[in-house]
Short mmCIF file of C-alpha atoms and ligand atoms in Angstrom, two decimals:
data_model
loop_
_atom_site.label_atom_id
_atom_site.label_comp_id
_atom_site.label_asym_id
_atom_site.label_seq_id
_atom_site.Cartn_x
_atom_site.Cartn_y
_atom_site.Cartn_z
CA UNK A 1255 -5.20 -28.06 1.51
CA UNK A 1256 -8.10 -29.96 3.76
CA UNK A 1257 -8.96 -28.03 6.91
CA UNK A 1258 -8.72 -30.95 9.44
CA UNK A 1259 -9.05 -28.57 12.29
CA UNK A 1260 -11.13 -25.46 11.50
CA UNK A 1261 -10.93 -22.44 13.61
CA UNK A 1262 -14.26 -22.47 13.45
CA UNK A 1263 -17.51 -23.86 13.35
CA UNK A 1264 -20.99 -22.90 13.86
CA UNK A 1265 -24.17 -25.32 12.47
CA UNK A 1266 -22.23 -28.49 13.29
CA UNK A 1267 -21.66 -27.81 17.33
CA UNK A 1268 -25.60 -28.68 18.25
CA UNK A 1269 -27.13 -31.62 18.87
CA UNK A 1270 -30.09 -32.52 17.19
CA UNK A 1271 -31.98 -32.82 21.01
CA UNK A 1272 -31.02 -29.63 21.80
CA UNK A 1273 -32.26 -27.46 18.60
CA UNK A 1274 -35.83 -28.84 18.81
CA UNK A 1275 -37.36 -27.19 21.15
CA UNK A 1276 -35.57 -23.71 19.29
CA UNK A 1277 -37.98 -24.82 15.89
CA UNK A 1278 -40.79 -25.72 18.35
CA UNK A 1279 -40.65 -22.43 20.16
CA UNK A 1280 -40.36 -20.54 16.64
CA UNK A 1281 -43.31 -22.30 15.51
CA UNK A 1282 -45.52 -20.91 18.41
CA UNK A 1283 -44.40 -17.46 17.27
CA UNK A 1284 -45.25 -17.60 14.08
CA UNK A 1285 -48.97 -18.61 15.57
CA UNK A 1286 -48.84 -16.23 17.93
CA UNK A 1287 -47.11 -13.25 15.36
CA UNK A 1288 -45.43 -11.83 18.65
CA UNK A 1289 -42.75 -11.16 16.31
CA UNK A 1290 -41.71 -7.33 17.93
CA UNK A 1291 -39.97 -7.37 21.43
CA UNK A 1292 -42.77 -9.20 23.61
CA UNK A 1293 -42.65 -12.07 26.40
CA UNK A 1294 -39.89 -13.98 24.62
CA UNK A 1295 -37.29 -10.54 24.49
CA UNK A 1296 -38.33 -10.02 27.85
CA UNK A 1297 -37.70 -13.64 28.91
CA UNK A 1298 -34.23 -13.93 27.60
CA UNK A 1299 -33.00 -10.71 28.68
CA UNK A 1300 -34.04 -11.80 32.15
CA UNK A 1301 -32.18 -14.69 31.78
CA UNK A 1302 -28.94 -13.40 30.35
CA UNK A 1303 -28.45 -10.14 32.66
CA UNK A 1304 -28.85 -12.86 35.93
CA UNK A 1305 -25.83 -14.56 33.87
CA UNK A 1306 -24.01 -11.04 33.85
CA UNK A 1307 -24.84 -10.48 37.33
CA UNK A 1308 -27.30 -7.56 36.49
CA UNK A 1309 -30.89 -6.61 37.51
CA UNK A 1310 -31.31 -5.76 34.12
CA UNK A 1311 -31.00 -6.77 30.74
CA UNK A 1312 -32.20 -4.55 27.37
CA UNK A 1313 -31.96 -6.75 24.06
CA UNK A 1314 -30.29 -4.68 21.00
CA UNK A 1315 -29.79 -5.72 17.44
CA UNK A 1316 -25.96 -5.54 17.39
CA UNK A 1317 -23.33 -5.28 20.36
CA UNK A 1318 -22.09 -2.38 18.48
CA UNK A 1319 -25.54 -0.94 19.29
CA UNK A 1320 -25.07 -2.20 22.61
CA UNK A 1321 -21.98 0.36 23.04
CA UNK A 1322 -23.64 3.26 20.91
CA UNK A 1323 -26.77 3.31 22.75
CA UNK A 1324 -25.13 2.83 26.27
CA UNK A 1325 -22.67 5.35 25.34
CA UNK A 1326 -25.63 7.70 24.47
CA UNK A 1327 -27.46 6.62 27.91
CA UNK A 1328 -24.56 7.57 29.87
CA UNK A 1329 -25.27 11.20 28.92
CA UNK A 1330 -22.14 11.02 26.31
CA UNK A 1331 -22.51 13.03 23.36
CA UNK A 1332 -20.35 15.34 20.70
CA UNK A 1333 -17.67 16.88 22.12
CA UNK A 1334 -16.82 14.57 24.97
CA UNK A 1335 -13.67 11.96 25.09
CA UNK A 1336 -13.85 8.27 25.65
CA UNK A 1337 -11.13 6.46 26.67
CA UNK A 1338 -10.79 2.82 25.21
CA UNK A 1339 -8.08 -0.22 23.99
CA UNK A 1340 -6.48 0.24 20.81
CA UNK A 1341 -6.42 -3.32 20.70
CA UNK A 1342 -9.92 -4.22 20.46
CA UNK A 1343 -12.47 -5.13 17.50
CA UNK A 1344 -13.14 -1.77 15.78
CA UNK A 1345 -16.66 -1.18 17.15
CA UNK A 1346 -15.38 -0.43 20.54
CA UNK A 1347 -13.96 2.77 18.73
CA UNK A 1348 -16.18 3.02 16.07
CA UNK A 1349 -19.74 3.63 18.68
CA UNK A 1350 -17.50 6.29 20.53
CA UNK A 1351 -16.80 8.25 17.22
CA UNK A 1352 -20.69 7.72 15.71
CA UNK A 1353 -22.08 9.65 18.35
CA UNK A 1354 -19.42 12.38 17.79
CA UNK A 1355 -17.65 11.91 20.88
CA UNK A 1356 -13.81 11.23 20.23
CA UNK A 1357 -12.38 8.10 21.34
CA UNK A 1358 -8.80 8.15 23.14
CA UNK A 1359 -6.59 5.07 23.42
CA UNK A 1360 -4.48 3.71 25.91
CA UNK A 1361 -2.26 1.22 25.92
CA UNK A 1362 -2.67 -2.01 27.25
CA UNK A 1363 -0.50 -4.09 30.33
CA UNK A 1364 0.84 -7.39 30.24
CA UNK A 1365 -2.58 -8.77 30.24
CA UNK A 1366 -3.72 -7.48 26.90
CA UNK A 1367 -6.22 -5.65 28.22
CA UNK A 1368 -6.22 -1.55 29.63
CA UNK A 1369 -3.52 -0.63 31.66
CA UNK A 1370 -4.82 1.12 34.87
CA UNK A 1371 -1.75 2.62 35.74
CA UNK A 1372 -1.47 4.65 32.15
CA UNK A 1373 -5.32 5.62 32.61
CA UNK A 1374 -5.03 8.71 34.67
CA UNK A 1375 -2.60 10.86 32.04
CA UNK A 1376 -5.10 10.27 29.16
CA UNK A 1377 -7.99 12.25 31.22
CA UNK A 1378 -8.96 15.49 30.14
CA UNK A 1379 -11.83 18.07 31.06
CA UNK A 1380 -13.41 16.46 28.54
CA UNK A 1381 -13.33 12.44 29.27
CA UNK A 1382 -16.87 11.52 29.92
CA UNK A 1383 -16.01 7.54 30.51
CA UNK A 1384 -14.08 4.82 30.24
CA UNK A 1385 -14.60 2.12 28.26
CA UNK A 1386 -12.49 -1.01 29.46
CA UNK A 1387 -12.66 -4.09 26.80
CA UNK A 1388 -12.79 -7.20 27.74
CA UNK A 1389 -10.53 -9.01 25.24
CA UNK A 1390 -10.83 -12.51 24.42
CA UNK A 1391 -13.00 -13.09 27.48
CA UNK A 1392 -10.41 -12.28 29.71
CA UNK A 1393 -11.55 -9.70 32.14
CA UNK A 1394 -9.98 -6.01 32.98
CA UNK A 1395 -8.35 -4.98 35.94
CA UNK A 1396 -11.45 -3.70 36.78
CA UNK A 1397 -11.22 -2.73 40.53
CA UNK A 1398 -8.70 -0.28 39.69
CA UNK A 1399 -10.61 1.00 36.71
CA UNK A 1400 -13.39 1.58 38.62
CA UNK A 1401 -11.24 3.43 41.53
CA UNK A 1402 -9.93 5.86 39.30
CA UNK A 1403 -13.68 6.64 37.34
CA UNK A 1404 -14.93 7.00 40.84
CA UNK A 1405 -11.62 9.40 41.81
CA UNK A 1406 -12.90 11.65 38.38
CA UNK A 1407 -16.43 11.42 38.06
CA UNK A 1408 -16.31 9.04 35.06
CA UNK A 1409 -19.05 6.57 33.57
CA UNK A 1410 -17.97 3.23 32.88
CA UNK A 1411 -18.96 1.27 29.87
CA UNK A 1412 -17.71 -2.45 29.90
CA UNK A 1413 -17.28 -4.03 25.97
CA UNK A 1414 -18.02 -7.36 27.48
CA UNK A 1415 -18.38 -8.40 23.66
CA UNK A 1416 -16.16 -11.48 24.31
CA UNK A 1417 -16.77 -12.31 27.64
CA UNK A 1418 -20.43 -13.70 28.43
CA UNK A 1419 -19.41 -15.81 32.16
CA UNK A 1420 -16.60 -14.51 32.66
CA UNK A 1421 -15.66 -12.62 36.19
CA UNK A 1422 -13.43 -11.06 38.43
CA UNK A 1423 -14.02 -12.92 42.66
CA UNK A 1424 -17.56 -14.22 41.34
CA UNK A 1425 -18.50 -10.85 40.10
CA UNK A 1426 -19.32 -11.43 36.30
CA UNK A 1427 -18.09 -8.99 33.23
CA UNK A 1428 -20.89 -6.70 32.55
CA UNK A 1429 -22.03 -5.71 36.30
CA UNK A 1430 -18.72 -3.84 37.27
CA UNK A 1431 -19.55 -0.98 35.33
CA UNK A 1432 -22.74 1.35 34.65
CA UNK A 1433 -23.48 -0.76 31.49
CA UNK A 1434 -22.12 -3.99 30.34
CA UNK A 1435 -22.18 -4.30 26.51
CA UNK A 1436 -22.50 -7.62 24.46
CA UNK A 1437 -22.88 -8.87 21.04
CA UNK A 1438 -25.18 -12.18 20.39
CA UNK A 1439 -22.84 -12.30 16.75
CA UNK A 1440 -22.74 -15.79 15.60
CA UNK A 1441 -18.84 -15.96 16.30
CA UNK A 1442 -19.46 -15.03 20.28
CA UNK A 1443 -19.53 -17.58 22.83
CA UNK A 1444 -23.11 -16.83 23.49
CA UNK A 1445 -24.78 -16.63 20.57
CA UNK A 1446 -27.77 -16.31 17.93
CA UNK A 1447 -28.57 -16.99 14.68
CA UNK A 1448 -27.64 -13.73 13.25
CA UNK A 1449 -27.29 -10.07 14.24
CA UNK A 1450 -27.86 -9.04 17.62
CA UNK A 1451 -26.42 -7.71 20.94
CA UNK A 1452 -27.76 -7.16 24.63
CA UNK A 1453 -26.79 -4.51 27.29
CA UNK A 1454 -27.32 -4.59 30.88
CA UNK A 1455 -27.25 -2.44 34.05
CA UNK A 1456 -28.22 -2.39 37.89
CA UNK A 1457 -29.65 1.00 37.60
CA UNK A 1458 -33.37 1.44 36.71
CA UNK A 1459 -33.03 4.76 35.34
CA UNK A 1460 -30.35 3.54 32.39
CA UNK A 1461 -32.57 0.44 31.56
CA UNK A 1462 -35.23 2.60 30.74
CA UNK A 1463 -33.07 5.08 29.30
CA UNK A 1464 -32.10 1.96 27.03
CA UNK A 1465 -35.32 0.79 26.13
CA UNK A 1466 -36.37 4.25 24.98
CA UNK A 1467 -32.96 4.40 22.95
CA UNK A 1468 -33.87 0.89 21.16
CA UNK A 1469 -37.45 1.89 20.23
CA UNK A 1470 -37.52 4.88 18.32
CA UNK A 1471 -37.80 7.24 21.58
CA UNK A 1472 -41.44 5.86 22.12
CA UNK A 1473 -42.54 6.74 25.52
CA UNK A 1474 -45.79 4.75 24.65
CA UNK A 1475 -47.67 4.05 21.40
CA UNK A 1476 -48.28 8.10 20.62
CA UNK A 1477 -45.30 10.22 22.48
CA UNK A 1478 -41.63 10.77 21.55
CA UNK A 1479 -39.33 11.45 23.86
CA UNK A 1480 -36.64 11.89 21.81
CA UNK A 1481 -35.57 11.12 18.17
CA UNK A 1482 -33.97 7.77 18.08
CA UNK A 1483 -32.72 4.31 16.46
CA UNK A 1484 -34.68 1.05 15.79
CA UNK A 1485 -32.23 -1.26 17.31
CA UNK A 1486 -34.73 -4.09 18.76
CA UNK A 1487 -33.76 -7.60 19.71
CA UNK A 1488 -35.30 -9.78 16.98
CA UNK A 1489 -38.50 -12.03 18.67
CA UNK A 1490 -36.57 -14.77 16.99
CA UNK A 1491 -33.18 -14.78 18.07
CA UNK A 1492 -34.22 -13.98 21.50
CA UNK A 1493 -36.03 -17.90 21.32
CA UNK A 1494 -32.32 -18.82 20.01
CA UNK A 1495 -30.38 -17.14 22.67
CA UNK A 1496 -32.45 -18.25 25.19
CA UNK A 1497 -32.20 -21.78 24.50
CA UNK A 1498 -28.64 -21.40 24.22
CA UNK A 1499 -28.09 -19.59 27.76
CA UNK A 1500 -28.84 -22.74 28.81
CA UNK A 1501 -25.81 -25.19 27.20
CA UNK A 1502 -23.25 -21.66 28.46
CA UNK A 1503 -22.04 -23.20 31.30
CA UNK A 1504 -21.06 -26.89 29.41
CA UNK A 1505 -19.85 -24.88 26.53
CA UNK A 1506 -17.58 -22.43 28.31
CA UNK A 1507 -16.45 -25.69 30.71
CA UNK A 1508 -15.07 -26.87 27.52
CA UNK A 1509 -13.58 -23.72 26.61
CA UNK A 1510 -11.50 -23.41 29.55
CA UNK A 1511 -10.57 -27.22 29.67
CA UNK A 1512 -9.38 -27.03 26.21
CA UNK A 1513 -7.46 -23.78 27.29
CA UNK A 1514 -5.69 -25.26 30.25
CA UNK A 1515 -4.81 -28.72 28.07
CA UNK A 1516 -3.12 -26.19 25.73
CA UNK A 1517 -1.68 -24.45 28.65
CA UNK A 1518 -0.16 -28.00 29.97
CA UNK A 1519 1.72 -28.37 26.70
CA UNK A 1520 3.00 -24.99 25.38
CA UNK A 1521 3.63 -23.49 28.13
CA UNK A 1522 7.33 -24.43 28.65
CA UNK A 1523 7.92 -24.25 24.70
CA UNK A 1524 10.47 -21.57 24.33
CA UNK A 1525 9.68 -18.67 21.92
CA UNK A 1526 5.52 -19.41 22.77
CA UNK A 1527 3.95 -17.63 25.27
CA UNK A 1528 0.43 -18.86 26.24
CA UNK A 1529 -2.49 -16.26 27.65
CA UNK A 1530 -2.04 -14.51 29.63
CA UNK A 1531 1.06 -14.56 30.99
CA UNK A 1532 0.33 -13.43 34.39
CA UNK A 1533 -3.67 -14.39 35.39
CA UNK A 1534 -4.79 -12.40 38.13
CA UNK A 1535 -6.26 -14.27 41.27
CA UNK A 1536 -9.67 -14.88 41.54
CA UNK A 1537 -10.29 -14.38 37.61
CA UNK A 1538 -12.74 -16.46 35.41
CA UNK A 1539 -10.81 -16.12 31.69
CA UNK A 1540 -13.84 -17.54 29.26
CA UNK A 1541 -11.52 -17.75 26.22
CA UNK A 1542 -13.17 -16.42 23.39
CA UNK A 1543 -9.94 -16.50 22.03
CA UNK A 1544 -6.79 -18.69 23.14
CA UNK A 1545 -4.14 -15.74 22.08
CA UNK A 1546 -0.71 -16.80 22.44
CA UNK A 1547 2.39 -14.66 21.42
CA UNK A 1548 5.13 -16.45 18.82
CA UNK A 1549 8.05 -15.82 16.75
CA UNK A 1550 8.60 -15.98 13.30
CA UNK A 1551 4.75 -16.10 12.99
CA UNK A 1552 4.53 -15.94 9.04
CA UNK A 1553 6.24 -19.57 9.44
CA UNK A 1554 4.68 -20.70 12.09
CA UNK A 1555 0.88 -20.48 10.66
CA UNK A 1556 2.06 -21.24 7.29
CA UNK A 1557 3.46 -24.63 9.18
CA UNK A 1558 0.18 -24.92 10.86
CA UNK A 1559 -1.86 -24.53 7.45
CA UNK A 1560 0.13 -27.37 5.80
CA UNK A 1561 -1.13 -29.36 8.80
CA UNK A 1562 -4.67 -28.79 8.45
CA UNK A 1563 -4.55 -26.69 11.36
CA UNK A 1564 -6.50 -22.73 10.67
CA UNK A 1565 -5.41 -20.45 13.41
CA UNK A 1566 -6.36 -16.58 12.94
CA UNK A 1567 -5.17 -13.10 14.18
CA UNK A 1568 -7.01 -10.66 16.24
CA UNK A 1569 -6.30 -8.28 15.24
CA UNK A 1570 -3.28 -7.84 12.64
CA UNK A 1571 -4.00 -4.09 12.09
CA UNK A 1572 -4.41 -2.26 15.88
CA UNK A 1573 -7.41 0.31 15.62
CA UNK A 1574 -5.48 3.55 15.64
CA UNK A 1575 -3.37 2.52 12.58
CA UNK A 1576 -6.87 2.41 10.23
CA UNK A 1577 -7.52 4.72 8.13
CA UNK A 1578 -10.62 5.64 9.50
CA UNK A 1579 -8.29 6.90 12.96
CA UNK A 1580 -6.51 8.98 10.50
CA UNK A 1581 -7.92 12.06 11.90
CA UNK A 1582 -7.17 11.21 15.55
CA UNK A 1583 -3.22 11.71 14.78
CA UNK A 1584 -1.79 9.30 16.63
CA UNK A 1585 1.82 8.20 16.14
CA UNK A 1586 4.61 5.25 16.06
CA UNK A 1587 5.53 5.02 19.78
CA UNK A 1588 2.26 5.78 21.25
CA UNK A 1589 0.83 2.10 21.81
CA UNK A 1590 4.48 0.27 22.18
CA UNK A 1591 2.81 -2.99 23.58
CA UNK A 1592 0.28 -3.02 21.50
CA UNK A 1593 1.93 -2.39 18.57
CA UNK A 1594 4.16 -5.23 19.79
CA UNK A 1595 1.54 -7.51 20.12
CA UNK A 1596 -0.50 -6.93 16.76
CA UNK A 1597 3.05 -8.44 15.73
CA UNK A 1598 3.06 -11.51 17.78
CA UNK A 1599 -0.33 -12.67 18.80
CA UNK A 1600 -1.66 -15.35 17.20
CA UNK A 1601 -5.29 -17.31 18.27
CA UNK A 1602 -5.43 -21.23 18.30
CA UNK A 1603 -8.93 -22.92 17.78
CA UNK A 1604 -10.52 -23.41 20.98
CA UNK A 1605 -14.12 -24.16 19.84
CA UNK A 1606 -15.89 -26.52 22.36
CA UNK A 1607 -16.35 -28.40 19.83
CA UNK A 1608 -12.77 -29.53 19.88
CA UNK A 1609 -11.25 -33.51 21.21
CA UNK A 1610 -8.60 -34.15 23.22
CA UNK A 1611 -6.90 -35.20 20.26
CA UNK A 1612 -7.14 -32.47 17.96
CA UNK A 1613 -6.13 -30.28 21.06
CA UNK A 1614 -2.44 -32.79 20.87
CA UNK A 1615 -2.32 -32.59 17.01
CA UNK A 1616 -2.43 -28.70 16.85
CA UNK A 1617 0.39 -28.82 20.17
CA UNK A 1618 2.71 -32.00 17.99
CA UNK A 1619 2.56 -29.13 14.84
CA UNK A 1620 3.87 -26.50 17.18
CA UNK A 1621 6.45 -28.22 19.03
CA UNK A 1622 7.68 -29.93 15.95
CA UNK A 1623 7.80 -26.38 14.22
CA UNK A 1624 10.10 -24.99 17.22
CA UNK A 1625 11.83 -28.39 17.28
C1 LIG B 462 -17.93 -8.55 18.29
C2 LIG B 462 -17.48 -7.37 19.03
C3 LIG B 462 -18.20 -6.16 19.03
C4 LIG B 462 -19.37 -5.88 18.11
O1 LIG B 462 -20.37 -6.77 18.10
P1 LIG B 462 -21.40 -6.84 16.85
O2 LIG B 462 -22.51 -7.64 17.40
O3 LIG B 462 -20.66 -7.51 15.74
O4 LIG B 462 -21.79 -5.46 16.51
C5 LIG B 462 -17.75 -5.13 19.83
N1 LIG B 462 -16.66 -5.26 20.58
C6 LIG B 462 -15.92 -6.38 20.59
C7 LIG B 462 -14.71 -6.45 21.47
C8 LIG B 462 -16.30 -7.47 19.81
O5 LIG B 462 -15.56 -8.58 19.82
#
């Protein structure tokens, strides 16, 4: 079967005008042989923590680097608890547990993302921070997250993985916690050509904290303050994402027009619910993702797929149902809507790189499928 309608793709989006002066600025490089952190690094992380509302910005090779080393920044460590979505991409989980801290779940609201209100019974002695996930660049309620880390002396790390531009009354993702943690993966809305991530801050003291953490522990050329990871922004992909900072705001315009053109046509279809169900006011939803909720899903993307339509599911297995949460022991009943929605949810393209018309074609194939 031809995919007329991809769910995704990546080379094809650019103009040629606008990847020209990416080759030209890589060809400077390569004369200069800056190719290790440098003016360029520091240029683009500039540029991208003003876009996440932060004084600071500390390039990383991965946004799951973004999470380990801010969790490890925060002063969290082996024995401590970290509470998180179990709805999430697995490295939200995943950096908690590689630095031997134990991540604990709780379930998320009506808006997919961490419910506030069951946050307070999952806090031990031993909960070091919270770590509130963004998911599909809609933001958490995170006023009330931040209320109760306040009440109990809790850090905040924000997986703002998805969510580049997005905010909460002008306030963007990334600046309402201590660290805001992003990925630069070639699937984000912001993003490079390869591996790489970003994390920023308002506080001077985690920044450098941060920048130690990414360099080996170097306090200069000779001294080691501490043993540590390699996890630098390339010199290379911080030309990329720099260039591409700039096209965010048209490409995430697009994003949310093609959400709310969805929105117009699905959302009085019966047995479809479009995302999220209840916005909160004064929220900027970037869609990452346009995540809807059906029944009789099997059908429906099967009926999709003979149409050339590709939609996907994030994500079909919920993290503490993996084998690698085996040890964590949790059980049927714990998550209820998320386990609900891991049955449900499934994500339309919404690429910016989508018409008008395709937008109506992949709406006809629905409606015609609940007809
Ligand atoms: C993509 C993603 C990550 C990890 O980013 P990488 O750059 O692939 O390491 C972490 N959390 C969420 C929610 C993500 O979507």
């Amino acid at each position: 079967m031809e995919i007329a309608i991809p769910f995704i793709k990546l080379a094809t989006e650019e103009k040629e005008g606008e990847l020209a002066p990416i080759f030209d600025e890589i060809r400077s490089l390569f004369k200069s042989s800056q190719f290790i952190l440098g003016d360029k690094v520091a240029d683009f992380e500039n540029r991208y923590a003003e876009v996440a509302g932060c004084r600071y910005g500390v390039g990383l090779n991965s946004g799951l680097d973004a999470l380990l080393l801010g969790l490890r920044s925060l002063g969290v460590g082996p024995g401590d608890e970290v509470i998180t979505a179990p709805n999430s991409f697995v490295a939200s989980a995943a950096a908690i547990s590689l630095i031997g801290a134990k991540p604990v779940f709780v379930d998320v609201a009506e808006d997919y993302n961490l419910n506030p209100e069951l946050l307070e019974d999952a806090i031990s002695d031993r909960t070091k921070a919270i770590m509130p996930v963004h998911l599909t660049g809609n933001p958490c309620r995170m006023k009330e997250i931040n209320a109760i880390a306040a009440r109990h002396g809790l850090k905040v790390i924000e997986d703002a993985a998805q969510a580049i531009g997005a905010s909460i009354d002008g306030r963007p993702v990334g600046s309402w916690g201590d660290i805001g943690a992003f990925s630069l993966h070639p699937l984000k809305n912001l993003h490079v050509w390869g591996d790489g991530g970003i994390a920023t801050t308002n506080s001077d003291a985690i920044a450098k904290e941060l920048r130690l953490q990414r360099n080996h522990g170097l306090k200069n050329r000779d001294e080691v303050q501490f043993f540590s990871f390699n996890s630098r922004l390339d010199t290379i992909q911080a030309i990329v994402g720099a260039n591409y900072l700039k096209l965010l705001p048209a490409t995430t315009e697009r994003r949310i027009k093609n959400a709310r053109l969805y929105d117009g046509r699905l959302r009085r279809l019966s047995g479809f619910v479009t995302p999220p169900p209840s916005p909160l006011p004064g929220v900027k939803h970037v869609y990452h993702v346009y995540q809807t909720r059906v029944q009789r899903r099997t059908e429906l993307v099967e009926h999709l797929l003979k149409r050339g339509i590709e939609t996907k599911v994030h994500y079909p297995i919920p993290i503490h149902w993996q084998k690698a949460s085996e040890s964590l022991g949790y059980k049927v009943g714990d998550f209820p809507m998320t386990d609900r929605l891991a049955e449900e949810i499934l994500s339309l393209p919404i690429r910016e790189s989508l018409t008008e018309n395709d937008i109506s074609e992949v709406c006809d194939a629905i409606e015609s499928f609940y007809a």
